Amino acid sequence: MLADHGPPKNNHSLSEHSYTMKSLRLQLRFLLPLVLLLVIAAYVTVPLVDKLTLRWFLRDLDVRSALIAENMTNTIVETPEVPSQRQLQSEFNRAIRDERIFAIGLCNADNKLTNSTAAFPQRLDCTQAREAAAQSPAIVTLPRGDVHVTVVPLTLPNLKDGRLVVLHDLSYIHLRSADTRRYLIMLFVALGCGMALITVLVAHISWRGWVAGTKALLRGEGLLEPFRPPPELQVVATDLREMLREMDEERRSRMHQEDWTPERLRQLLNTDMRGEQVIVVSNREPYIHFKREEGLEVQRPASGLVTAIEPVMRACSGTWIAHGSGSGDRESVDHNDRVMVPPDDPSYTLRRVWLTEEEEQGYYFGFANEGMWPLCHLAHVRPVFRLSDWEHYKAINQRFADAVVKEARTEDPIVLVQDYHFALLPDLLRARLPNATIITFWHIPWPNPESFGVCPWHEEILKGLLGSSILGFHTRQHSRNFLESVDRFLEARIRMEESTVSFANDLTQVNAYPISIHWPSIEESSQWPSVQDCRSDLRRMLGVSEDHLVAVGIDRFDYTKGIIERFHAVDRLLQKHSELKRRFTFVQFAAPTRSSLDEYQLFVQQVHTLTDRINARHGDSSWQPIRLIAEHQNSDEVTRHYRGTDCCVVTSLHDGMNLVAKEFVAARDDGHGTLVLSQFAGAARELNTALIVNPYDVEETADALYRGLTMSRAEQAERMRSLRTMVREDNVYRWAAHMLLDAARLRRAERVSARIVSREARTA
Ligand code: F6P
């Protein structure tokens, strides 16, 4: 079993260093003998080739001399007269025009030099020339350099048994030999370099392969299938499997432990994550400062994301990086754009990032909310994709990446990237902080590959997200859709059983982590006004009697929330059950959102028109069946509405999770109240004892609403008990812990891998 002895801070660069060292050693092992071999080969071969070429050149000179003699004989013999001394001399001079011939001389039968060219050396007589020519090599050293001597018979009409002495200048042969030697040495060097390059490449590839194999094994790839590691890894494979199995079991048992609280999450961060810095990145900030006449006002935005992440940040005390969108945001930060929040109990840092109006228009309203939002929600609103929006989206993702790098105090922080505003951020971060654990959570649904493919930049978005160590969705269906999209559009290795994607040497774990809410403590819930007071307040606000039936919807004013569909259900309810007239009111609280977009303005108009129509149809001067309150409600008000209502209605047409449903359940510590919940909200997977409806089915939704309003107290209590158990246990701390434990497992595997690699490098 491999023990985990506390990691070096910089484990990634350590392992990179180790890879390089190991790789270098491997390469040197091959290269040194190779270089030695080449030197020996050059040492033996060069003189040998030198000798051979000299012999070839000399043989060539002998042949050339014979040819000169033959030529001369033929020329002179063809002349009708006996050759004169002048004619002979001119033949000699003609022959030495060839610059390689140094001199020519003619010896008679008595070994006397009778004719010669000017350069013929005086100290060389015919006898010496014959003796020299008989040697091998036939070379004579003169003061001006070496000459080669050839003596060939020459018979002329007036000369019997003559001998022609041809002296060849050897300097050009020496030059050629030197050239040959140089080329030969160059050939050896080129050969050596080529072989060295191939060796380095082969060694590098096999080392990378080894390292990749080790890492894959450590990450648990192939654990669920018969996996045959390469022979050199078999020794460690068993130990690693054992270690991973133990870690998995431990993680599973910890996940199932009863209560996950802020305190336990803090412990987990300190033990499993060794107190690493936690950085959250989201577009929406948890606290917005607005400038008012009386000073700065702080608001918590209506955002499921903020509802879920804020308590986690309170527990972890990290840094939350978000867009500073409030009119008073700049006034409330320090010179580093930081402010401690929550205002009443500062426990973590909010770091604001600024956008110009044009950037916000392109990145947030344009690409994120006119493109990605309708793309991912099947609510029958067409996505709009503009190149200029995409350019802003890329630039802002880069700006947030820079902010993360600036805020990171270590090389391996845990970065929690939130939502569809930052699809490119994980990969940008991976490039800048390779050791970071990047956990990306996609808060909205992920569509099927056909729908997703309409986005012109679908590949870039997938690649961006695959920079994450862990990529989370609310439901298994959304994770599966993502994996299928990767399968459709990228050349990546997907392991469906293990839910991992290997792409560009990075492994991403894709899982379903159903998000949740902070489960209020007894101290917190004891601060709430009583259910009775809340009921009275709500009815007083509506101007109705204490026994009036009330159902509420609390949403952002968004077309995905099914507000029109639920109003149709109210309309149908009143048609079917006229006895409810003047005895029942539906209150819709709708927080204004993205109001500058046409699609939202149109939707708001439609909802108002429909409200008026239904109210006109069923209401009178003293009673309106639908009350539409298009205003932001703060969290205390929302809690009071949840506690004061008989029934909470969530009819999203498509929703990642929907935390309104869970918040309602958490607020009902009286054990009563009913929940009508859309089957298209992720929450329906868990809250299955709610009244589940298809919001497009008006009859079914109207019937569920009726049932919710008229359900017996006993049935309400039974359903609510099961809902509350579910939300209390699967609270947001469990959600965060689940992802962090998975991340811890990855980090630990990486560290063990770094250690094995460096150990191997040391022993190599
Ligand atoms: O679920 C997506 C999400 O980002 C949630 O955080 C939140 O419910 C909503 O959209 C907030 O929208 P915005 O930040 O655009 O107001």
mmCIF file of N, CA and C in Angstrom, residues 80 201 294 437 568 586 621 633 655 692 705:
data_model
loop_
_atom_site.group_PDB
_atom_site.id
_atom_site.type_symbol
_atom_site.label_atom_id
_atom_site.label_comp_id
_atom_site.label_asym_id
_atom_site.label_seq_id
_atom_site.Cartn_x
_atom_site.Cartn_y
_atom_site.Cartn_z
ATOM 1 N N PRO A 80 54.343 12.612 -91.121
ATOM 2 C CA PRO A 80 55.165 11.917 -92.129
ATOM 3 C C PRO A 80 56.678 12.005 -91.824
ATOM 4 N N LEU A 201 13.275 10.853 -29.398
ATOM 5 C CA LEU A 201 11.825 10.804 -29.643
ATOM 6 C C LEU A 201 11.199 9.543 -29.081
ATOM 7 N N GLU A 294 -30.469 57.656 0.640
ATOM 8 C CA GLU A 294 -30.093 57.601 2.047
ATOM 9 C C GLU A 294 -28.734 56.903 2.259
ATOM 10 N N THR A 437 -7.513 22.447 -8.811
ATOM 11 C CA THR A 437 -8.640 21.526 -8.949
ATOM 12 C C THR A 437 -9.818 22.378 -9.396
ATOM 13 N N HIS A 568 -52.937 29.246 -16.671
ATOM 14 C CA HIS A 568 -53.974 28.476 -17.383
ATOM 15 C C HIS A 568 -54.574 27.425 -16.451
ATOM 16 N N PHE A 586 -54.511 32.952 -6.209
ATOM 17 C CA PHE A 586 -53.147 32.540 -6.580
ATOM 18 C C PHE A 586 -52.275 33.788 -6.603
ATOM 19 N N SER A 621 -65.246 42.942 -8.395
ATOM 20 C CA SER A 621 -64.632 44.120 -7.789
ATOM 21 C C SER A 621 -64.024 43.805 -6.425
ATOM 22 N N GLN A 633 -38.415 40.172 -3.881
ATOM 23 C CA GLN A 633 -38.716 39.910 -2.469
ATOM 24 C C GLN A 633 -37.415 39.518 -1.768
ATOM 25 N N ASP A 655 -35.967 23.044 -16.045
ATOM 26 C CA ASP A 655 -35.204 23.689 -14.973
ATOM 27 C C ASP A 655 -34.096 22.748 -14.528
ATOM 28 N N ILE A 692 -46.516 15.804 -8.578
ATOM 29 C CA ILE A 692 -45.712 15.998 -9.794
ATOM 30 C C ILE A 692 -46.636 16.179 -11.003
ATOM 31 N N LEU A 705 -53.437 21.191 -8.481
ATOM 32 C CA LEU A 705 -53.617 22.406 -7.674
ATOM 33 C C LEU A 705 -54.816 22.239 -6.742
#
